[in-house]
């Protein structure tokens, strides 16, 4: 009996022992640094690795009144909305095309995700080579079709850089969105449609009573996670334009990075991070409150 | 209607495939032709690949990338499997909290952590070591891997656990001899996800590594490209060699990977 008692005590602790490594890992590499950002946001630390002195809320005042920060938010909104729209269109088109059980559809379902799994640097090289201002095939094609008289460097153009970057990032990410939409489409039980057929419901009614409500949950998750993931994109923009030309593609992550590692204002960068995280939290709360699909 | 499907399908196909075709074919064009926009290559050379391997830091970068990716893969599987087992198969107080905490991390803006993670690594004297990259890559790979594992754990009937328990097997025995053999594809999936996350990572690698000989491929490739005059022969060849391992891996586990994503997504 005592043995059994010991054993059940151990069994009770076991799940905690099993989740401990990942929890410790996450706490140490995300939450502890996060605490550090909060601390640094009240110090006037300059270079990474130096110690600053306490300045109260000065950094917050500087950031909130800085035009650069709010301009970056404007760029970020442009970026997030552009990506969401373009990715949704491409993801739905692809998912609807591949939502069948033929062998070709199964094959493409697996392989169309390739743009998502290749390194960002490779994605950047692909499109930089295609859109290159001097030797790019894109310019060449437009010129030979008579749509353009001289080559333009789209990625380095103050007007075009943002839409082109949105396009490139969409190319990188829409396959992932497609998988999620496909998941939503395939989970819809075929028997529900059969039952609806038996009941005499029209295809139109079936779409609104079965397909649409079933996708609601997926669309909600996609809207939430997709928006945050788009917002967070840093490497692609940094590699392709570094935020330029003249700040045309400086989204919030780029702004934070430049403040910290190019202008050496760790304190201000930390304050900007906190303000950003807070605004994202507000977005998430509002999104969950008003966007969350009603339980069927 | 049917023709419409085909047209949209072909356009989407070209959209995905063309960049691959263009960069791969460019990488085999001789130096005097690569800058000319010939759609079909007329001659073939391996010069760019040879030069890339002999004259640049490519080999060194490749080795670093492999080391970091392999370690990330191992660590990530080692923390994810036990945690998933607890989360998906056991009842315990705080289970939901743990699950939410893990979910919260993969929507958290990683880039906002660039500065404090640098400070953290610097206080641990890990800046400019590959360990720093391994640690942070596991942080980014593990939460999503837990999500991926859900579908695989669900595919093993709980009745098997119960049968094992009746036979007197403890939870760890059940995991080791009943569940693990059945979720092989799941383990492969998260292993590959860990590998790819690490293979692709650029932002932290560019900040946490300061010396040239410790650069991983993405950062090294950026350096090989150069800032102002890009050597397109090297760059395209480097891009091809960088994406190759990912594609080869994917050829083996792609099916499971997509299945895992799909299963996790609908929960």
Coordinates of C-alpha atoms in Angstrom, one line a residue:
Chain A
X1 CA 0.0 0.0 0.0
X2 CA 2.8 2.4 0.9
X3 CA 4.4 1.6 -2.4
X4 CA 1.3 2.5 -4.3
X5 CA 0.9 5.7 -2.3
X6 CA 4.5 6.7 -3.2
X7 CA 3.9 5.8 -6.8
X8 CA 0.8 7.9 -7.1
X9 CA 2.7 10.8 -5.5
X10 CA 5.4 10.5 -8.1
X11 CA 2.8 10.2 -10.9
X12 CA 1.2 13.4 -9.7
X13 CA 4.5 15.2 -10.0
X14 CA 5.5 13.6 -13.3
X15 CA 3.6 15.9 -15.7
X16 CA 5.3 18.9 -14.1
X17 CA 8.7 17.3 -14.5
X18 CA 7.8 16.6 -18.1
X19 CA 6.8 20.2 -18.9
X20 CA 9.5 21.8 -16.8
X21 CA 12.3 21.9 -19.4
X22 CA 10.3 23.8 -22.0
X23 CA 8.7 26.1 -19.4
X24 CA 12.1 26.9 -18.0
X25 CA 13.5 27.4 -21.5
X26 CA 10.7 29.8 -22.4
X27 CA 10.9 31.7 -19.1
X28 CA 14.6 32.1 -19.4
X29 CA 14.7 33.2 -23.1
X30 CA 11.5 35.1 -23.4
X31 CA 10.1 36.2 -20.1
X32 CA 13.3 37.1 -18.3
X33 CA 14.6 39.2 -21.3
X34 CA 11.1 40.7 -21.4
X35 CA 11.6 41.8 -17.8
X36 CA 14.9 43.3 -18.8
X37 CA 13.3 45.3 -21.6
X38 CA 11.0 46.8 -19.0
X39 CA 13.9 47.7 -16.8
X40 CA 16.0 49.2 -19.7
X41 CA 13.1 51.3 -20.8
X42 CA 13.7 53.4 -17.7
X43 CA 17.4 53.8 -18.2
X44 CA 19.3 55.9 -20.8
X45 CA 21.5 53.0 -21.9
X46 CA 23.2 53.7 -25.2
X47 CA 25.4 51.0 -26.6
X48 CA 24.5 47.4 -26.0
X49 CA 26.5 46.1 -23.1
X50 CA 27.0 49.5 -21.4
X51 CA 25.2 50.6 -18.2
X52 CA 22.9 53.7 -18.3
X53 CA 21.5 55.7 -15.5
X54 CA 17.8 55.8 -14.4
X55 CA 15.9 58.5 -16.3
X56 CA 12.3 57.7 -15.3
X57 CA 9.8 57.9 -18.1
X58 CA 12.0 60.0 -20.4
X59 CA 12.4 57.3 -22.9
X60 CA 8.7 56.9 -23.2
X61 CA 8.2 60.6 -23.7
X62 CA 10.9 60.6 -26.4
X63 CA 9.3 57.6 -28.2
X64 CA 5.7 58.7 -27.9
X65 CA 6.6 62.2 -29.3
X66 CA 9.0 60.8 -31.9
X67 CA 7.7 61.2 -35.4
X68 CA 9.8 58.3 -36.6
X69 CA 8.0 55.9 -34.3
X70 CA 4.6 56.8 -35.5
X71 CA 5.6 56.9 -39.1
X72 CA 6.9 53.4 -38.6
X73 CA 3.5 52.4 -37.2
X74 CA 1.9 53.8 -40.4
X75 CA 4.3 51.7 -42.5
X76 CA 3.5 48.7 -40.3
X77 CA -0.2 49.1 -40.9
X78 CA 0.3 49.4 -44.6
X79 CA 2.5 46.2 -44.4
X80 CA 0.1 44.2 -42.3
X81 CA -3.0 45.1 -44.2
X82 CA -1.3 44.6 -47.6
X83 CA 0.0 41.2 -46.5
X84 CA -3.3 40.1 -45.0
X85 CA -5.3 40.9 -48.1
X86 CA -2.8 39.5 -50.7
X87 CA -2.1 36.3 -48.6
X88 CA -5.8 35.7 -48.0
X89 CA -6.7 36.0 -51.7
X90 CA -3.8 33.7 -52.8
X91 CA -4.4 31.2 -49.9
X92 CA -8.1 30.8 -50.7
X93 CA -7.5 30.5 -54.4
X94 CA -4.9 27.8 -53.8
X95 CA -6.9 26.0 -51.1
X96 CA -10.1 25.8 -53.1
X97 CA -8.1 24.5 -56.1
X98 CA -6.4 21.8 -54.0
X99 CA -9.4 20.8 -51.9
X100 CA -10.0 17.5 -53.7
X101 CA -8.6 14.0 -53.3
X102 CA -7.0 13.5 -56.7
X103 CA -3.4 12.4 -56.7
X104 CA -2.2 15.7 -58.3
X105 CA -4.0 17.7 -55.6
X106 CA -2.4 15.6 -52.9
X107 CA 1.0 16.1 -54.5
X108 CA 0.7 19.8 -54.8
X109 CA -0.7 20.1 -51.3
X110 CA 2.6 18.9 -50.0
X111 CA 5.0 20.7 -52.4
X112 CA 3.3 24.1 -52.7
X113 CA 4.5 24.8 -49.2
X114 CA 8.1 25.0 -50.4
X115 CA 8.2 28.8 -50.5
X116 CA 7.4 28.9 -46.8
X117 CA 10.1 26.5 -45.7
X118 CA 13.1 27.9 -47.6
X119 CA 15.3 30.4 -45.8
X120 CA 14.3 34.1 -46.0
X121 CA 17.7 35.0 -47.4
X122 CA 17.0 32.7 -50.3
X123 CA 13.6 34.2 -50.8
X124 CA 15.3 37.6 -50.8
X125 CA 17.9 36.5 -53.3
X126 CA 15.2 35.0 -55.6
X127 CA 13.2 38.2 -55.9
X128 CA 16.1 40.6 -55.8
X129 CA 17.5 38.8 -58.8
X130 CA 14.2 38.8 -60.6
X131 CA 13.4 42.5 -59.8
X132 CA 17.0 43.7 -60.2
X133 CA 17.1 47.2 -61.7
X134 CA 19.9 46.5 -64.2
X135 CA 19.7 42.8 -65.1
X136 CA 16.4 41.6 -63.7
X137 CA 14.2 39.5 -65.9
X138 CA 11.1 41.3 -64.7
X139 CA 12.3 44.6 -66.1
X140 CA 13.5 42.9 -69.3
X141 CA 10.1 41.3 -69.8
X142 CA 8.2 44.6 -69.3
X143 CA 10.6 46.4 -71.7
X144 CA 10.3 43.7 -74.4
X145 CA 6.5 43.8 -74.1
X146 CA 6.7 47.6 -74.5
X147 CA 5.2 48.4 -71.1
X148 CA 8.3 50.2 -69.9
X149 CA 11.0 52.2 -71.8
X150 CA 13.8 52.0 -69.3
X151 CA 14.5 49.6 -66.4
X152 CA 13.5 50.7 -62.9
X153 CA 14.8 49.4 -59.6
X154 CA 11.5 48.5 -58.0
X155 CA 12.9 47.4 -54.6
X156 CA 14.9 50.6 -54.3
X157 CA 12.0 52.9 -55.4
X158 CA 10.4 55.0 -52.7
X159 CA 6.9 54.3 -54.0
X160 CA 7.2 50.7 -55.2
X161 CA 9.4 49.3 -52.5
X162 CA 6.6 48.7 -50.1
X163 CA 4.2 47.0 -52.4
X164 CA 7.0 44.9 -53.9
X165 CA 8.1 43.8 -50.4
X166 CA 4.6 42.9 -49.5
X167 CA 4.4 40.8 -52.6
X168 CA 7.7 39.0 -51.8
X169 CA 6.6 38.4 -48.2
X170 CA 3.3 37.1 -49.4
X171 CA 5.0 34.7 -51.7
X172 CA 7.0 33.5 -48.7
X173 CA 3.9 33.1 -46.4
X174 CA 0.8 32.3 -48.5
X175 CA 1.6 28.6 -48.7
X176 CA 1.3 28.3 -44.9
X177 CA -2.0 30.2 -44.9
X178 CA -3.2 27.8 -47.7
X179 CA -2.5 24.8 -45.5
X180 CA -4.5 26.3 -42.7
X181 CA -7.4 27.1 -44.9
X182 CA -7.2 23.6 -46.4
X183 CA -7.2 22.2 -43.0
X184 CA -10.4 24.1 -42.3
X185 CA -12.0 22.9 -45.5
X186 CA -11.1 19.2 -45.1
X187 CA -12.2 19.0 -41.5
X188 CA -15.8 19.8 -42.7
X189 CA -17.3 16.3 -42.5
X190 CA -18.6 15.2 -45.9
X191 CA -21.4 13.4 -44.0
X192 CA -22.7 16.9 -43.0
X193 CA -23.2 17.7 -46.7
X194 CA -24.7 14.3 -47.4
X195 CA -27.1 14.8 -44.5
X196 CA -27.9 18.2 -45.8
X197 CA -28.6 16.7 -49.2
X198 CA -30.9 14.2 -47.7
X199 CA -32.7 17.1 -45.9
X200 CA -33.0 18.8 -49.3
X201 CA -30.8 21.8 -48.4
X202 CA -29.5 23.7 -51.4
X203 CA -25.7 24.1 -52.1
X204 CA -26.1 27.8 -51.2
X205 CA -27.7 27.0 -47.9
X206 CA -25.0 24.3 -47.3
X207 CA -22.3 26.9 -47.9
X208 CA -23.8 29.3 -45.3
X209 CA -24.8 26.7 -42.8
X210 CA -21.8 24.3 -43.0
X211 CA -18.8 25.7 -44.9
X212 CA -18.8 29.2 -43.6
X213 CA -19.4 28.6 -39.9
X214 CA -16.8 25.8 -40.0
X215 CA -14.2 28.2 -41.4
X216 CA -15.0 30.9 -38.9
X217 CA -12.8 29.5 -36.2
X218 CA -9.9 29.0 -38.6
X219 CA -10.3 32.4 -40.1
X220 CA -10.2 33.8 -36.6
X221 CA -7.0 32.0 -35.7
X222 CA -5.5 32.9 -39.0
X223 CA -6.5 36.6 -38.6
X224 CA -5.0 36.7 -35.2
X225 CA -1.8 34.8 -35.6
X226 CA -1.2 35.9 -39.2
X227 CA -1.5 39.5 -38.3
X228 CA 1.0 39.2 -35.5
X229 CA 3.4 37.1 -37.6
X230 CA 3.2 39.7 -40.5
X231 CA 3.8 42.5 -38.1
X232 CA 6.9 40.7 -36.7
X233 CA 8.6 40.3 -40.0
X234 CA 12.0 41.7 -39.7
X235 CA 14.6 39.7 -41.6
X236 CA 13.1 40.0 -45.1
X237 CA 12.8 43.8 -44.9
X238 CA 16.2 44.2 -43.3
X239 CA 17.9 42.1 -46.1
X240 CA 16.1 43.6 -49.0
X241 CA 16.0 47.3 -48.1
X242 CA 17.2 47.8 -44.6
X243 CA 14.1 50.0 -44.1
X244 CA 15.0 52.2 -47.0
X245 CA 14.9 54.0 -49.3
X246 CA 14.6 57.0 -47.0
X247 CA 12.5 55.1 -44.4
X248 CA 10.0 54.0 -47.0
X249 CA 10.0 50.4 -45.6
X250 CA 10.9 51.2 -41.9
X251 CA 8.2 49.2 -40.1
X252 CA 8.1 49.1 -36.3
X253 CA 10.5 46.1 -35.9
X254 CA 13.0 47.9 -38.2
X255 CA 12.6 51.1 -36.2
X256 CA 13.3 49.2 -33.0
X257 CA 16.3 47.5 -34.5
X258 CA 17.7 50.7 -35.9
X259 CA 17.2 52.6 -32.6
X260 CA 19.1 49.9 -30.7
X261 CA 21.8 48.8 -33.1
X262 CA 22.4 51.7 -35.4
X263 CA 21.6 54.7 -33.4
X264 CA 22.7 53.1 -30.1
X265 CA 19.7 54.1 -27.9
X266 CA 19.0 50.8 -26.1
X267 CA 16.8 52.7 -23.6
X268 CA 14.6 54.2 -26.3
X269 CA 14.5 51.0 -28.2
X270 CA 13.3 49.2 -25.1
X271 CA 10.6 51.8 -24.5
X272 CA 9.5 51.5 -28.1
X273 CA 9.3 47.7 -27.6
X274 CA 7.1 48.1 -24.6
X275 CA 4.8 50.5 -26.2
X276 CA 4.6 48.3 -29.2
X277 CA 3.9 45.1 -27.2
X278 CA 1.2 47.0 -25.3
X279 CA -0.5 48.2 -28.5
X280 CA -0.3 44.6 -29.9
X281 CA -1.9 43.3 -26.7
X282 CA -4.7 45.8 -27.1
X283 CA -5.1 44.6 -30.7
X284 CA -5.2 41.0 -29.5
X285 CA -7.8 41.7 -26.8
X286 CA -10.0 43.7 -29.1
X287 CA -9.7 41.0 -31.8
X288 CA -10.6 38.2 -29.4
X289 CA -13.5 40.2 -27.9
X290 CA -15.1 41.2 -31.1
X291 CA -13.7 38.8 -33.7
X292 CA -14.1 35.6 -31.8
X293 CA -16.6 33.3 -33.6
X294 CA -19.7 32.4 -31.7
X295 CA -19.9 28.8 -30.6
X296 CA -22.3 27.0 -32.9
Chain B
X1 CA -15.5 27.0 -65.0
X2 CA -13.2 24.1 -65.5
X3 CA -10.9 26.2 -67.8
X4 CA -10.9 28.9 -65.2
X5 CA -9.6 26.5 -62.6
X6 CA -6.9 25.4 -64.9
X7 CA -5.8 28.9 -65.7
X8 CA -5.7 30.0 -62.1
X9 CA -3.9 26.7 -61.2
X10 CA -1.2 27.2 -63.9
X11 CA -0.7 30.9 -62.8
X12 CA -0.3 29.9 -59.2
X13 CA 2.1 27.1 -60.2
X14 CA 4.2 29.5 -62.3
X15 CA 4.2 32.0 -59.4
X16 CA 5.7 29.3 -57.1
X17 CA 8.0 27.6 -59.5
X18 CA 9.4 30.5 -61.6
X19 CA 11.7 32.0 -59.0
X20 CA 13.2 28.5 -58.4
X21 CA 13.7 27.9 -62.1
X22 CA 15.2 31.3 -62.7
X23 CA 17.8 31.3 -59.9
X24 CA 18.7 27.6 -60.4
X25 CA 19.2 28.1 -64.2
X26 CA 21.1 31.4 -63.6
X27 CA 23.5 29.7 -61.2
X28 CA 24.7 27.4 -64.0
X29 CA 25.2 30.1 -66.6
X30 CA 28.8 31.2 -67.4
X31 CA 29.8 34.6 -66.1
X32 CA 29.5 36.3 -69.4
X33 CA 25.9 35.2 -69.8
X34 CA 24.4 35.4 -66.4
X35 CA 23.6 39.1 -66.6
X36 CA 21.8 38.6 -69.9
X37 CA 18.1 37.6 -69.7
X38 CA 18.1 34.5 -71.8
X39 CA 15.1 32.5 -70.6
X40 CA 16.6 29.1 -71.7
X41 CA 20.2 28.6 -70.9
X42 CA 22.5 27.9 -73.8
X43 CA 25.6 26.7 -72.0
X44 CA 26.3 25.1 -68.7
X45 CA 29.1 25.7 -66.1
X46 CA 29.8 24.7 -62.5
X47 CA 32.3 27.6 -62.1
X48 CA 30.2 29.6 -59.7
X49 CA 29.8 26.6 -57.4
X50 CA 33.5 25.8 -57.6
X51 CA 34.5 29.4 -56.8
X52 CA 31.9 29.7 -54.1
X53 CA 33.3 26.6 -52.3
X54 CA 37.0 27.5 -52.9
X55 CA 37.1 31.3 -52.6
X56 CA 34.4 32.2 -50.0
X57 CA 33.6 31.3 -46.4
X58 CA 30.8 29.1 -47.7
X59 CA 32.1 25.8 -46.3
X60 CA 32.7 27.3 -42.9
X61 CA 29.2 28.8 -42.9
X62 CA 27.7 25.5 -44.0
X63 CA 29.5 23.7 -41.1
X64 CA 28.2 26.2 -38.6
X65 CA 24.7 26.0 -39.9
X66 CA 24.7 22.2 -39.8
X67 CA 26.1 22.2 -36.2
X68 CA 23.5 24.7 -35.0
X69 CA 20.6 23.1 -36.9
X70 CA 21.5 19.6 -35.6
X71 CA 21.7 20.7 -32.0
X72 CA 18.5 22.7 -32.3
X73 CA 16.8 19.6 -33.7
X74 CA 18.0 17.4 -30.9
X75 CA 17.2 19.8 -28.1
X76 CA 13.8 20.7 -29.5
X77 CA 12.7 17.1 -29.8
X78 CA 14.0 16.4 -26.3
X79 CA 11.9 19.1 -24.7
X80 CA 8.9 18.9 -26.9
X81 CA 8.1 15.1 -26.7
X82 CA 7.9 14.9 -22.9
X83 CA 6.0 18.2 -22.7
X84 CA 3.5 17.1 -25.4
X85 CA 3.0 13.8 -23.6
X86 CA 2.1 15.6 -20.4
X87 CA -0.1 18.2 -22.1
X88 CA -2.0 15.9 -24.4
X89 CA -2.1 12.7 -22.3
X90 CA -2.1 13.7 -18.7
X91 CA -4.5 15.6 -16.4
X92 CA -2.8 18.0 -14.1
X93 CA -3.6 21.3 -12.4
X94 CA -2.2 24.2 -14.5
X95 CA -2.3 22.2 -17.8
X96 CA -4.2 24.9 -19.5
X97 CA -2.0 27.6 -18.2
X98 CA 1.1 25.7 -19.5
X99 CA -0.6 25.3 -22.9
X100 CA -1.5 29.0 -23.1
X101 CA 2.0 30.1 -22.0
X102 CA 3.5 28.0 -24.8
X103 CA 0.9 29.3 -27.4
X104 CA 1.6 32.9 -26.3
X105 CA 5.3 32.6 -27.2
X106 CA 4.8 31.9 -30.8
X107 CA 2.7 34.9 -31.4
X108 CA 5.1 37.1 -29.4
X109 CA 7.1 39.5 -31.6
X110 CA 10.5 37.9 -31.5
X111 CA 12.2 40.9 -32.8
X112 CA 11.3 42.9 -29.7
X113 CA 13.5 40.4 -27.9
X114 CA 16.6 41.1 -30.0
X115 CA 18.0 43.6 -27.6
X116 CA 17.3 41.8 -24.3
X117 CA 18.3 38.4 -25.6
X118 CA 21.6 40.0 -26.7
X119 CA 22.0 41.3 -23.2
X120 CA 21.1 37.9 -21.7
X121 CA 23.6 36.1 -23.9
X122 CA 26.2 38.7 -23.1
X123 CA 25.7 38.3 -19.4
X124 CA 26.1 34.5 -19.8
X125 CA 29.2 35.1 -22.0
X126 CA 27.5 33.4 -24.9
X127 CA 27.6 36.2 -27.4
X128 CA 29.6 35.1 -30.5
X129 CA 29.2 31.4 -29.7
X130 CA 27.0 28.9 -31.6
X131 CA 25.3 28.0 -28.2
X132 CA 23.5 31.4 -28.2
X133 CA 21.9 30.5 -31.6
X134 CA 21.0 27.0 -30.5
X135 CA 19.3 28.3 -27.3
X136 CA 17.2 30.9 -29.1
X137 CA 16.3 28.6 -32.0
X138 CA 14.9 26.1 -29.7
X139 CA 12.8 28.9 -28.1
X140 CA 11.3 29.6 -31.5
X141 CA 11.0 26.0 -32.7
X142 CA 9.6 24.3 -29.6
X143 CA 6.2 26.1 -29.1
X144 CA 5.1 25.5 -32.6
X145 CA 6.3 21.9 -32.5
X146 CA 4.1 21.3 -29.5
X147 CA 1.2 22.6 -31.6
X148 CA 2.2 20.2 -34.4
X149 CA 2.4 17.2 -32.0
X150 CA -1.3 17.6 -31.0
X151 CA -2.5 15.8 -34.2
X152 CA 0.0 13.0 -33.8
X153 CA -0.9 12.3 -30.2
X154 CA -4.6 12.4 -31.0
X155 CA -4.0 9.7 -33.6
X156 CA -3.0 7.2 -30.9
X157 CA -6.2 5.9 -29.2
X158 CA -6.3 6.7 -25.5
X159 CA -7.5 3.1 -25.1
X160 CA -3.9 2.0 -25.7
X161 CA -2.7 4.0 -22.7
X162 CA -5.4 2.5 -20.6
X163 CA -4.5 -1.0 -21.7
X164 CA -0.9 -0.4 -20.9
X165 CA -1.8 1.0 -17.5
X166 CA -3.9 -2.1 -16.7
X167 CA -0.9 -4.2 -17.7
X168 CA 1.0 -2.3 -15.0
X169 CA 3.1 0.0 -17.2
X170 CA 3.9 3.4 -15.7
X171 CA 3.4 6.6 -17.7
X172 CA 7.0 6.7 -18.9
X173 CA 6.8 3.0 -20.1
X174 CA 3.6 3.8 -21.9
X175 CA 5.3 6.8 -23.6
X176 CA 8.4 4.8 -24.5
X177 CA 6.9 1.5 -25.7
X178 CA 3.4 2.3 -26.7
X179 CA 3.2 5.9 -27.9
X180 CA 6.6 6.8 -29.3
X181 CA 6.7 3.9 -31.8
X182 CA 3.3 5.1 -33.2
X183 CA 4.2 8.8 -33.5
X184 CA 7.4 8.3 -35.5
X185 CA 6.2 10.6 -38.3
X186 CA 5.3 13.2 -35.7
X187 CA 8.8 13.1 -34.3
X188 CA 10.2 13.4 -37.8
X189 CA 8.0 16.4 -38.4
X190 CA 9.1 18.3 -35.4
X191 CA 12.7 17.3 -36.0
X192 CA 12.5 18.8 -39.4
X193 CA 10.7 21.8 -38.2
X194 CA 13.5 22.4 -35.6
X195 CA 16.1 22.0 -38.4
X196 CA 14.3 24.4 -40.8
X197 CA 13.7 27.0 -38.1
X198 CA 17.4 27.0 -37.3
X199 CA 18.5 26.8 -40.9
X200 CA 16.4 29.8 -41.8
X201 CA 17.1 32.0 -38.8
X202 CA 18.7 35.3 -39.8
X203 CA 17.9 38.1 -37.3
X204 CA 19.4 36.7 -34.2
X205 CA 22.3 35.1 -36.0
X206 CA 23.2 38.5 -37.5
X207 CA 23.2 40.1 -34.0
X208 CA 24.5 37.4 -31.7
X209 CA 27.4 36.3 -33.9
X210 CA 30.2 38.9 -34.4
X211 CA 33.1 37.0 -35.8
X212 CA 33.2 35.9 -39.5
X213 CA 34.2 32.3 -38.8
X214 CA 31.1 31.6 -36.7
X215 CA 28.6 32.9 -39.2
X216 CA 25.8 30.7 -40.3
X217 CA 24.7 30.3 -43.9
X218 CA 22.0 33.0 -44.1
X219 CA 24.2 35.7 -42.6
X220 CA 27.3 34.4 -44.5
X221 CA 25.3 34.4 -47.7
X222 CA 24.4 38.0 -47.1
X223 CA 28.1 38.8 -46.7
X224 CA 28.9 36.9 -49.9
X225 CA 26.3 38.9 -51.8
X226 CA 28.2 42.0 -50.8
X227 CA 26.6 45.4 -50.3
X228 CA 27.0 47.3 -53.5
X229 CA 28.3 45.1 -56.3
X230 CA 26.5 41.8 -56.1
X231 CA 28.3 38.8 -57.6
X232 CA 25.2 37.1 -59.0
X233 CA 27.0 33.9 -60.0
X234 CA 28.1 33.2 -56.4
X235 CA 24.8 34.5 -55.0
X236 CA 22.6 32.3 -57.1
X237 CA 24.8 29.3 -56.5
X238 CA 24.8 30.0 -52.8
X239 CA 21.1 30.3 -52.7
X240 CA 20.7 27.0 -54.5
X241 CA 23.0 25.2 -52.1
X242 CA 21.3 26.8 -49.1
X243 CA 17.8 25.7 -50.1
X244 CA 18.9 22.2 -51.2
X245 CA 19.1 20.5 -47.8
X246 CA 15.7 21.9 -46.9
X247 CA 14.2 20.5 -50.1
X248 CA 15.9 17.1 -49.7
X249 CA 14.6 16.8 -46.1
X250 CA 11.2 17.9 -47.2
X251 CA 11.1 15.2 -49.9
X252 CA 11.2 12.6 -47.1
X253 CA 8.9 14.1 -44.5
X254 CA 6.9 16.7 -46.4
X255 CA 3.8 14.6 -46.3
X256 CA 3.9 14.1 -42.6
X257 CA 4.8 17.7 -42.1
X258 CA 1.8 19.0 -43.9
X259 CA -0.4 16.4 -42.2
X260 CA 0.9 17.6 -38.9
X261 CA 0.2 21.2 -39.7
X262 CA -3.3 20.3 -40.8
X263 CA -4.1 18.3 -37.8
X264 CA -2.8 21.0 -35.4
X265 CA -4.6 23.7 -37.2
X266 CA -8.1 22.4 -36.8
X267 CA -8.0 22.1 -33.1

